[in-house]
PDB file of C-alpha atoms in Angstrom:
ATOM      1  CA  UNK A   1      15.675  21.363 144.062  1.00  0.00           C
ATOM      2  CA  UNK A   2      17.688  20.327 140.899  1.00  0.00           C
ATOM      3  CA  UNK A   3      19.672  23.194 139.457  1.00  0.00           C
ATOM      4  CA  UNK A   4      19.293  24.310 135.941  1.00  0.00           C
ATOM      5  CA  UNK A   5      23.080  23.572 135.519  1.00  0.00           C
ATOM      6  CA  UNK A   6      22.722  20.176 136.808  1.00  0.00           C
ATOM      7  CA  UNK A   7      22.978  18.560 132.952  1.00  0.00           C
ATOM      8  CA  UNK A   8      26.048  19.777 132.635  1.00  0.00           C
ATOM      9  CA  UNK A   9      27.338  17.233 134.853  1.00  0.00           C
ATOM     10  CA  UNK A  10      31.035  16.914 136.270  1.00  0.00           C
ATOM     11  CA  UNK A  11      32.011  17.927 132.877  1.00  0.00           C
ATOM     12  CA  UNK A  12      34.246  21.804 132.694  1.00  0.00           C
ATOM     13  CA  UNK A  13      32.756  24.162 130.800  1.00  0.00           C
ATOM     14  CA  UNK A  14      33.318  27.410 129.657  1.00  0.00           C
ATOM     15  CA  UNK A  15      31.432  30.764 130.157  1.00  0.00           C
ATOM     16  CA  UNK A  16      29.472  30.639 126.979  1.00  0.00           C
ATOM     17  CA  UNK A  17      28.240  27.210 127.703  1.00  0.00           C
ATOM     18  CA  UNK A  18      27.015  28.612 131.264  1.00  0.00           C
ATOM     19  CA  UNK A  19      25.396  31.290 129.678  1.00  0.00           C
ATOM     20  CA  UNK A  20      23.627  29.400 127.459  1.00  0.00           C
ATOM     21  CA  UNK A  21      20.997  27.833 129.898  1.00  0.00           C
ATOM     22  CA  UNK A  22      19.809  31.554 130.991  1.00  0.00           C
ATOM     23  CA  UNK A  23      18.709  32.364 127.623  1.00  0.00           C
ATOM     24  CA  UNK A  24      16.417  35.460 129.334  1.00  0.00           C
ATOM     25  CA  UNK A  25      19.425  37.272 131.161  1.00  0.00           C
ATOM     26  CA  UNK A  26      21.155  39.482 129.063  1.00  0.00           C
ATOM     27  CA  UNK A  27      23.587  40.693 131.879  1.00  0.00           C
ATOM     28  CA  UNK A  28      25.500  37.476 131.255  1.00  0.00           C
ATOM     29  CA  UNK A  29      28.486  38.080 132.799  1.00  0.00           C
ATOM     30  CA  UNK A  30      27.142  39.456 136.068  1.00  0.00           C
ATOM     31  CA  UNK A  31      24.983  36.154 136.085  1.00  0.00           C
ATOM     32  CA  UNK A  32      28.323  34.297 135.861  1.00  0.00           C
ATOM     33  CA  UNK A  33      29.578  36.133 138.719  1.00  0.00           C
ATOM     34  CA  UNK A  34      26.368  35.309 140.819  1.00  0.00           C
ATOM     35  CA  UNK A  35      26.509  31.420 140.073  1.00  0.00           C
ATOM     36  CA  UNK A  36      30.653  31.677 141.250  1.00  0.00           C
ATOM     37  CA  UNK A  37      29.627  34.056 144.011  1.00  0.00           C
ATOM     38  CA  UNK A  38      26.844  31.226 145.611  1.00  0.00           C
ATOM     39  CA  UNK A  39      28.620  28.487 145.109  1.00  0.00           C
ATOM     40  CA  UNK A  40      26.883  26.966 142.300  1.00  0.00           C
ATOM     41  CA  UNK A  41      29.946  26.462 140.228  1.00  0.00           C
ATOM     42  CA  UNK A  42      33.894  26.827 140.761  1.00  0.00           C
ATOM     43  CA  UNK A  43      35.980  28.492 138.934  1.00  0.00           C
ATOM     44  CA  UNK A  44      38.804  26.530 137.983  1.00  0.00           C
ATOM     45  CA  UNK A  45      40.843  29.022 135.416  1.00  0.00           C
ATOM     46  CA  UNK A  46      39.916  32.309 133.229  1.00  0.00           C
ATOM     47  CA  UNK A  47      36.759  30.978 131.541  1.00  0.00           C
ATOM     48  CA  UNK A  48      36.559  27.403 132.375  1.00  0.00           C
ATOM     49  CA  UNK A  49      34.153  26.438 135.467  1.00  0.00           C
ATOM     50  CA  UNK A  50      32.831  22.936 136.845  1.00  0.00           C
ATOM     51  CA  UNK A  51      29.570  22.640 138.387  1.00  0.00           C
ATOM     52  CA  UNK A  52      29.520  22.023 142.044  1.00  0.00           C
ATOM     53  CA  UNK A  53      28.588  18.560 142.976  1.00  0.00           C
ATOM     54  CA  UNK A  54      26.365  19.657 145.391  1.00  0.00           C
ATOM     55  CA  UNK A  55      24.547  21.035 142.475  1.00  0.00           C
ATOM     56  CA  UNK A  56      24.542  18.303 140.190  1.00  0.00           C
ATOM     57  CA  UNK A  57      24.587  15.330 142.631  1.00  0.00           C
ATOM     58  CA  UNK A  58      27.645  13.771 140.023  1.00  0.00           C
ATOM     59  CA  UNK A  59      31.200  13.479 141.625  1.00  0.00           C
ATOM     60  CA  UNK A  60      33.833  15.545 140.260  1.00  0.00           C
ATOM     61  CA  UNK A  61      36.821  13.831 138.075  1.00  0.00           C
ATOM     62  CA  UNK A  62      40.180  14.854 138.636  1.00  0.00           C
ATOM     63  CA  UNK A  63      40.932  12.747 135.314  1.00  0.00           C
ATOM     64  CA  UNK A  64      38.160  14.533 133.344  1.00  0.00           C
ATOM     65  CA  UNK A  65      38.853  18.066 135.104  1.00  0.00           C
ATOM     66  CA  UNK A  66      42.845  17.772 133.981  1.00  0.00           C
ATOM     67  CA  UNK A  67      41.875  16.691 130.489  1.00  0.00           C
ATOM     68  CA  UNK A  68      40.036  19.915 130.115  1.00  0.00           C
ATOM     69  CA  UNK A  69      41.866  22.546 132.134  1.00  0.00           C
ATOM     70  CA  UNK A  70      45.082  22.280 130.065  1.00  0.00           C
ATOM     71  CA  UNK A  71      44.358  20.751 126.324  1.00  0.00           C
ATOM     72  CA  UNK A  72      45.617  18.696 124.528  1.00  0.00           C
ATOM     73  CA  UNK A  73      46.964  16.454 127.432  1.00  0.00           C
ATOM     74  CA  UNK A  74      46.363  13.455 129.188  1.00  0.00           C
ATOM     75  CA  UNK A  75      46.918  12.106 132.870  1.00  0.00           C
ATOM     76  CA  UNK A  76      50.018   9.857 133.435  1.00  0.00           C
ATOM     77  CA  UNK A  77      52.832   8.924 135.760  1.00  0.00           C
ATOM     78  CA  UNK A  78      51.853   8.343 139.267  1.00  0.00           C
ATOM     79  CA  UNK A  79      48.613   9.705 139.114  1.00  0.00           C
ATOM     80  CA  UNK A  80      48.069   7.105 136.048  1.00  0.00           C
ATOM     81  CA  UNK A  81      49.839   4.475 138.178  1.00  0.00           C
ATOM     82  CA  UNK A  82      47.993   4.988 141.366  1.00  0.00           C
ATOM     83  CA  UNK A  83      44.518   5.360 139.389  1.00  0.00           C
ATOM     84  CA  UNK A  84      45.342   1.404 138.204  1.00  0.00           C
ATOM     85  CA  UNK A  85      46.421   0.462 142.074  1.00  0.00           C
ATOM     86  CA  UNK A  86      49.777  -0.014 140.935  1.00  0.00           C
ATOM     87  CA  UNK A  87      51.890   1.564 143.717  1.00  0.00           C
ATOM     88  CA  UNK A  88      50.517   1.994 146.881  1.00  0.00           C
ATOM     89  CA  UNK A  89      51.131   5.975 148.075  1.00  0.00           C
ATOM     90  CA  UNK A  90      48.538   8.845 147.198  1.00  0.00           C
ATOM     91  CA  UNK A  91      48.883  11.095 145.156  1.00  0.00           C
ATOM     92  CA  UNK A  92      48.048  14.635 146.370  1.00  0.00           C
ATOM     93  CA  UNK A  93      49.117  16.495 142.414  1.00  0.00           C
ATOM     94  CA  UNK A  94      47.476  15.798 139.351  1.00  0.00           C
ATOM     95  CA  UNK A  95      50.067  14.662 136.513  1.00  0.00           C
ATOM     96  CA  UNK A  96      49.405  15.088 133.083  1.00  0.00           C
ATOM     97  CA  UNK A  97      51.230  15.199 129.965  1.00  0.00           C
ATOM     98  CA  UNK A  98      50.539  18.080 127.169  1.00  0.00           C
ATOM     99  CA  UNK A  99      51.538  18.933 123.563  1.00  0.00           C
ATOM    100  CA  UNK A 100      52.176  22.845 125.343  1.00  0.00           C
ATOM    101  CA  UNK A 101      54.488  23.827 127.651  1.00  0.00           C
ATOM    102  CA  UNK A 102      54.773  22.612 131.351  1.00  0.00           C
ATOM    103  CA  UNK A 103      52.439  24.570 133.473  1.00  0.00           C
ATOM    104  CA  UNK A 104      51.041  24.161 137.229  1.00  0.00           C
ATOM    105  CA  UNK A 105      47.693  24.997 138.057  1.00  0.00           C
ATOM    106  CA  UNK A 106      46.296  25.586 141.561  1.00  0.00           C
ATOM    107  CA  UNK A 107      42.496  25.149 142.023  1.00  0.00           C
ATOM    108  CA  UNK A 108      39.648  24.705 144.490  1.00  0.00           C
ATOM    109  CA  UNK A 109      39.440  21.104 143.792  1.00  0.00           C
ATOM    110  CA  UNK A 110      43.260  20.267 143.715  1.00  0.00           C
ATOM    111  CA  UNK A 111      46.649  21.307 142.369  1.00  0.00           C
ATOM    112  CA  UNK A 112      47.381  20.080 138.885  1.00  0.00           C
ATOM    113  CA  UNK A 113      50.645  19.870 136.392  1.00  0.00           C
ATOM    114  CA  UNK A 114      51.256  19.346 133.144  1.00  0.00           C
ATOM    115  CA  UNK A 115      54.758  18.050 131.318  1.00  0.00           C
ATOM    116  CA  UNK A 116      55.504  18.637 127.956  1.00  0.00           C
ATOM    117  CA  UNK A 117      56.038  15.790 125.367  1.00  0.00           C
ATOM    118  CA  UNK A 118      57.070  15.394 122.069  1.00  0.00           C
ATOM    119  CA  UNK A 119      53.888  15.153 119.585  1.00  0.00           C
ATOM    120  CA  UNK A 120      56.132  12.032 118.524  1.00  0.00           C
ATOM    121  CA  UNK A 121      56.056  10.410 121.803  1.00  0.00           C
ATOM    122  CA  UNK A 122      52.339  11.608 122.901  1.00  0.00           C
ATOM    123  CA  UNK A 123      49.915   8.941 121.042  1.00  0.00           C
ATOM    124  CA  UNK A 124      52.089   6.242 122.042  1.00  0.00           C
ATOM    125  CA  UNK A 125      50.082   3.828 124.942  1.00  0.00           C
ATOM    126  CA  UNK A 126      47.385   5.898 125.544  1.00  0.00           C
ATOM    127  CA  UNK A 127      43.638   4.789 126.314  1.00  0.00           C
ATOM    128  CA  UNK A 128      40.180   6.278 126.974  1.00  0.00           C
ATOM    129  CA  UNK A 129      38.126   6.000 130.213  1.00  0.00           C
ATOM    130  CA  UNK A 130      34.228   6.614 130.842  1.00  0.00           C
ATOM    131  CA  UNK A 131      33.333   9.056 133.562  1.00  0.00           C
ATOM    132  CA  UNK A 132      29.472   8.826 133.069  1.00  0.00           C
ATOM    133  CA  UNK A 133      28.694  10.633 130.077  1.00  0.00           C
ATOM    134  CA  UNK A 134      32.296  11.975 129.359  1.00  0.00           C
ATOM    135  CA  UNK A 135      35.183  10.594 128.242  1.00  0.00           C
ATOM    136  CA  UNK A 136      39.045  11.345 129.626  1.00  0.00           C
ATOM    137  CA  UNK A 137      42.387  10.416 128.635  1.00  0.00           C
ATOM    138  CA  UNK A 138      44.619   8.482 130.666  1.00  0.00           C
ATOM    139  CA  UNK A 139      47.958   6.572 129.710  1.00  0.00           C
ATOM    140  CA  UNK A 140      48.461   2.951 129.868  1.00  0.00           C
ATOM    141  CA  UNK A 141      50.200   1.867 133.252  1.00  0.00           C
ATOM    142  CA  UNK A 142      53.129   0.743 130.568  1.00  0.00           C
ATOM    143  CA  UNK A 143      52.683   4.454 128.866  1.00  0.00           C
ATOM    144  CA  UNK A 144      52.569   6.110 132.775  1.00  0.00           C
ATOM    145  CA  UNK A 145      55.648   4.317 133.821  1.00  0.00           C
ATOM    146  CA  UNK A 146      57.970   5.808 130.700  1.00  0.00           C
ATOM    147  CA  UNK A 147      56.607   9.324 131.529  1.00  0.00           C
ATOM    148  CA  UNK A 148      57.635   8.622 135.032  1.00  0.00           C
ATOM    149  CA  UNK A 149      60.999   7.520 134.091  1.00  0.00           C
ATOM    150  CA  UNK A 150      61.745  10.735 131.661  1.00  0.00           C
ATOM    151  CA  UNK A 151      60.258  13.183 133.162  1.00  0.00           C
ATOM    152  CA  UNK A 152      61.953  12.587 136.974  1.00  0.00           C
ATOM    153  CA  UNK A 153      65.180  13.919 137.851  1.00  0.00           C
ATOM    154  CA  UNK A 154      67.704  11.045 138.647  1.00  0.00           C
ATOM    155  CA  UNK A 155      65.733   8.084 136.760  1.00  0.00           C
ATOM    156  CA  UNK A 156      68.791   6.887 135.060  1.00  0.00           C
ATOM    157  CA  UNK A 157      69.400   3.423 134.558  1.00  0.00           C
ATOM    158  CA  UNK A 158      72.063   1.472 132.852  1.00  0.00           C
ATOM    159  CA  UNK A 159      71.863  -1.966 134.097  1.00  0.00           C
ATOM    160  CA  UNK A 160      68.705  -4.363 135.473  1.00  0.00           C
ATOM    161  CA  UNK A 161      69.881  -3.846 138.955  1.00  0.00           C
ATOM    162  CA  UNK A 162      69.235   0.185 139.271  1.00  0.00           C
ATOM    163  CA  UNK A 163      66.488  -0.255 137.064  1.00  0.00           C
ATOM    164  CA  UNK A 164      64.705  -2.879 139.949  1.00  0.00           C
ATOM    165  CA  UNK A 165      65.959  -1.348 142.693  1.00  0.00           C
ATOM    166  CA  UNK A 166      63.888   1.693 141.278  1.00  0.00           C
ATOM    167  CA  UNK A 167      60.428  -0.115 140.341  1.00  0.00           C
ATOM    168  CA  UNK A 168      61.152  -2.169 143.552  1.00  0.00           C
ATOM    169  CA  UNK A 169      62.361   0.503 146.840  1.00  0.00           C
ATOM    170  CA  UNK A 170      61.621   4.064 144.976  1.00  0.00           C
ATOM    171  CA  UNK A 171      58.177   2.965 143.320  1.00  0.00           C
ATOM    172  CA  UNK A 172      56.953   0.251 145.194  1.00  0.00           C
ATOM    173  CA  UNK A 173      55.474  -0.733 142.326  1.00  0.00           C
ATOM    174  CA  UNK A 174      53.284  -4.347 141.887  1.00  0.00           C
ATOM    175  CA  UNK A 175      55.741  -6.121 140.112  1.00  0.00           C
ATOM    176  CA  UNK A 176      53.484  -9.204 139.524  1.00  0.00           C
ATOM    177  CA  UNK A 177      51.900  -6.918 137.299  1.00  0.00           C
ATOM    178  CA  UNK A 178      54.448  -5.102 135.899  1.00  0.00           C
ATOM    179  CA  UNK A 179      56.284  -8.508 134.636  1.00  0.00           C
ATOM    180  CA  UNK A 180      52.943  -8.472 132.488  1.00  0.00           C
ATOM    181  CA  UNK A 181      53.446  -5.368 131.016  1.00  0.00           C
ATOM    182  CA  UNK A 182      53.019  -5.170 127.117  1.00  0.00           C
ATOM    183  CA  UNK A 183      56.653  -4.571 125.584  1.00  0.00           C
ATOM    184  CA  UNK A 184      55.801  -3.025 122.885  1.00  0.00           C
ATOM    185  CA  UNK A 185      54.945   0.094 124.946  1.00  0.00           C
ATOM    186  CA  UNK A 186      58.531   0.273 126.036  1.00  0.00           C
ATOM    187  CA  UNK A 187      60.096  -0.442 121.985  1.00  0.00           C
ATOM    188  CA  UNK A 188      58.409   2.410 120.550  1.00  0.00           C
ATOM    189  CA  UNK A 189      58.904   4.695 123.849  1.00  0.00           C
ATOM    190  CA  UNK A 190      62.607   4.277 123.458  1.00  0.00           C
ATOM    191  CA  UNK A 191      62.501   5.627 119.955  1.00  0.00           C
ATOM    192  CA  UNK A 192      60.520   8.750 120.020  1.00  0.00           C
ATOM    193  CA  UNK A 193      60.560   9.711 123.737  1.00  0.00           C
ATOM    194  CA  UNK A 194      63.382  10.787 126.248  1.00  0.00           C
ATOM    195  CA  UNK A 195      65.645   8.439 127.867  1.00  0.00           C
ATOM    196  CA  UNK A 196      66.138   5.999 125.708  1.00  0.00           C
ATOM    197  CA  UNK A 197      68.889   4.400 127.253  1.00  0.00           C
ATOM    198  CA  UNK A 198      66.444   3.978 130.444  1.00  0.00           C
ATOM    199  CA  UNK A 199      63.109   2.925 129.241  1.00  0.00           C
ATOM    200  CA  UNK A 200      65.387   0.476 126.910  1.00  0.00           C
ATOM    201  CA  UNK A 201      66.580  -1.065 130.184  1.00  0.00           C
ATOM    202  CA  UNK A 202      63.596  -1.314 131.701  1.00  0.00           C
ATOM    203  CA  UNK A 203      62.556  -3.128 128.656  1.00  0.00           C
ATOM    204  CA  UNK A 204      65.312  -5.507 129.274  1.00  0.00           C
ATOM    205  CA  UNK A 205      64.140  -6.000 132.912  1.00  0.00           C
ATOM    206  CA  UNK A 206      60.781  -6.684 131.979  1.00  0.00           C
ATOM    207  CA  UNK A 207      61.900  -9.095 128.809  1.00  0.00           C
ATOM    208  CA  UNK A 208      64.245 -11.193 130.596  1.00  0.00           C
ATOM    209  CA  UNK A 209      61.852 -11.491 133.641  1.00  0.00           C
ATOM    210  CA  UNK A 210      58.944 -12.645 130.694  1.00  0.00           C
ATOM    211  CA  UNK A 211      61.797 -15.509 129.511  1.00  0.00           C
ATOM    212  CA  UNK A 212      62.619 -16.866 132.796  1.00  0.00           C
ATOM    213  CA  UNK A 213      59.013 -17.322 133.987  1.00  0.00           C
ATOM    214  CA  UNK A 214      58.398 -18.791 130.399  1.00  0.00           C
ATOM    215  CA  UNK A 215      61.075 -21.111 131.122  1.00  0.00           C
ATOM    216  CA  UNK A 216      59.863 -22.062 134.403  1.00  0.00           C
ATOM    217  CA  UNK A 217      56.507 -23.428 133.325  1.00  0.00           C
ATOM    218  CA  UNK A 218      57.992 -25.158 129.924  1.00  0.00           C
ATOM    219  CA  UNK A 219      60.592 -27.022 132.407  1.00  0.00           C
ATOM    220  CA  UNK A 220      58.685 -29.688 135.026  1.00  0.00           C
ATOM    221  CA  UNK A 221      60.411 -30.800 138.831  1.00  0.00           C
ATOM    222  CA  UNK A 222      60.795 -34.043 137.527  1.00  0.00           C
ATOM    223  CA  UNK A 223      62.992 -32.939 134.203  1.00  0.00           C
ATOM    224  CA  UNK A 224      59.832 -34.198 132.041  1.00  0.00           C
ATOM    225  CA  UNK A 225      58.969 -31.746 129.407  1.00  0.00           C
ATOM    226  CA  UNK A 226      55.802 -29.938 129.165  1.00  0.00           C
ATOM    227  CA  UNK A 227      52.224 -31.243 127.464  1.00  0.00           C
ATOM    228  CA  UNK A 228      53.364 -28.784 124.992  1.00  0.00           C
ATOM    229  CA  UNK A 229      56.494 -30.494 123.966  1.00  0.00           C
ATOM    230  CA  UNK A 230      55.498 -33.779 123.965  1.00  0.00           C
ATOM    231  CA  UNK A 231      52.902 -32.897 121.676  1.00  0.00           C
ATOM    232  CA  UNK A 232      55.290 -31.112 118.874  1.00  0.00           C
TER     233      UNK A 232
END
């Protein structure tokens, strides 16, 4: 039988909205109660509750559910990078970055934290994703990795080496795909976010890995230069 809830989706919701499709009941609160009580929906915090999927038949988001149990934030670093296949370990803790302070949150459906960030550094690299009807927001894998690198104790690089080693042994991280990454991510990281001094030699890393593949295909086996050349 479909629940009367079941519109509401995978999307969290507060009390009010609950209440809301039992216009009749006025003992609203001990309806809540009922609805946690049976199963029908999970509490997640004080006044915020996501429908059970059993009783909406739609799969619960961990990327939509952190969005709205701590706001205004965003999911990043190796949650971020795992969600694009990046590096190959799970992740068992949802990471998110907020405007508020750092706070943990332990749940039915999964433990979740939240970093603080400077409202200078927070637009940078960020994107939206669909989750049927609802939208969350995730960073970029470019915006994921600089949270990563200033938020985790130890991530301090000076030169190319540590900064590969890191990406490379600690990350695992695809680094076909990372040699793609957009700089500009990195540039205006460096200037509003912590760690400059890192995320500016990552930047190198990924900048002089860019000019030597760039290189590579301009230069042919036989010394001859490139159709592009020949035709300037």
């Amino acid at each position: 039988m479909r629940s009367v809830l079941s519109d509401i989706g995978n999307i969290p919701v507060n009390s009010s909205v609950i209440a809301s499709f039992f216009p009749d009941i006025k003992a609203k609160s001990a309806k809540i109660s009922a609805l946690e009580k049976s199963g029908e929906i999970i509490r997640l915090r004080r006044n915020l509750f996501v429908l059970n999927p059993d009783e909406s038949g739609v799969a619960l988001s961990v990327e939509l559910t952190a969005n709205h149990l701590l706001a205004p934030s965003y999911v990043s670093m190796q949650t971020a990078l795992r969600h694009y296949g990046l590096i190959p370990e799970a992740v068992y803790t949802v990471q998110s970055m907020t405007l508020k302070e750092s706070k943990m949150y332990d749940t039915p459906i999964g433990s979740f934290t939240y970093h603080h960030i400077s409202k200078e550094a927070y637009p940078i690299g960020l994107t939206q994703m669909r989750d049927g009807n609802a939208q969350y927001i995730i960073a970029t894998p470019e915006k994921a990795l600089c949270d990563l690198i200033a938020n985790m104790p130890g991530a301090n690089f000076r030169y190319r080496r540590e900064a590969l080693r890191f990406l490379e042994d600690d990350l695992r991280l695809d680094m076909e795909r990372f040699f793609a990454f957009s700089p500009e991510v990195f540039r205006q990281y460096a200037k509003a976010g912590k760690k400059a001094t890192s995320i500016l030699t990552i930047l190198k890393l990924l900048n002089d890995e860019r000019h030597l593949r760039q290189d590579a295909v301009s230069i042919r086996p036989d010394n001859r230069p490139s159709k592009t050349q020949r035709h300037i």
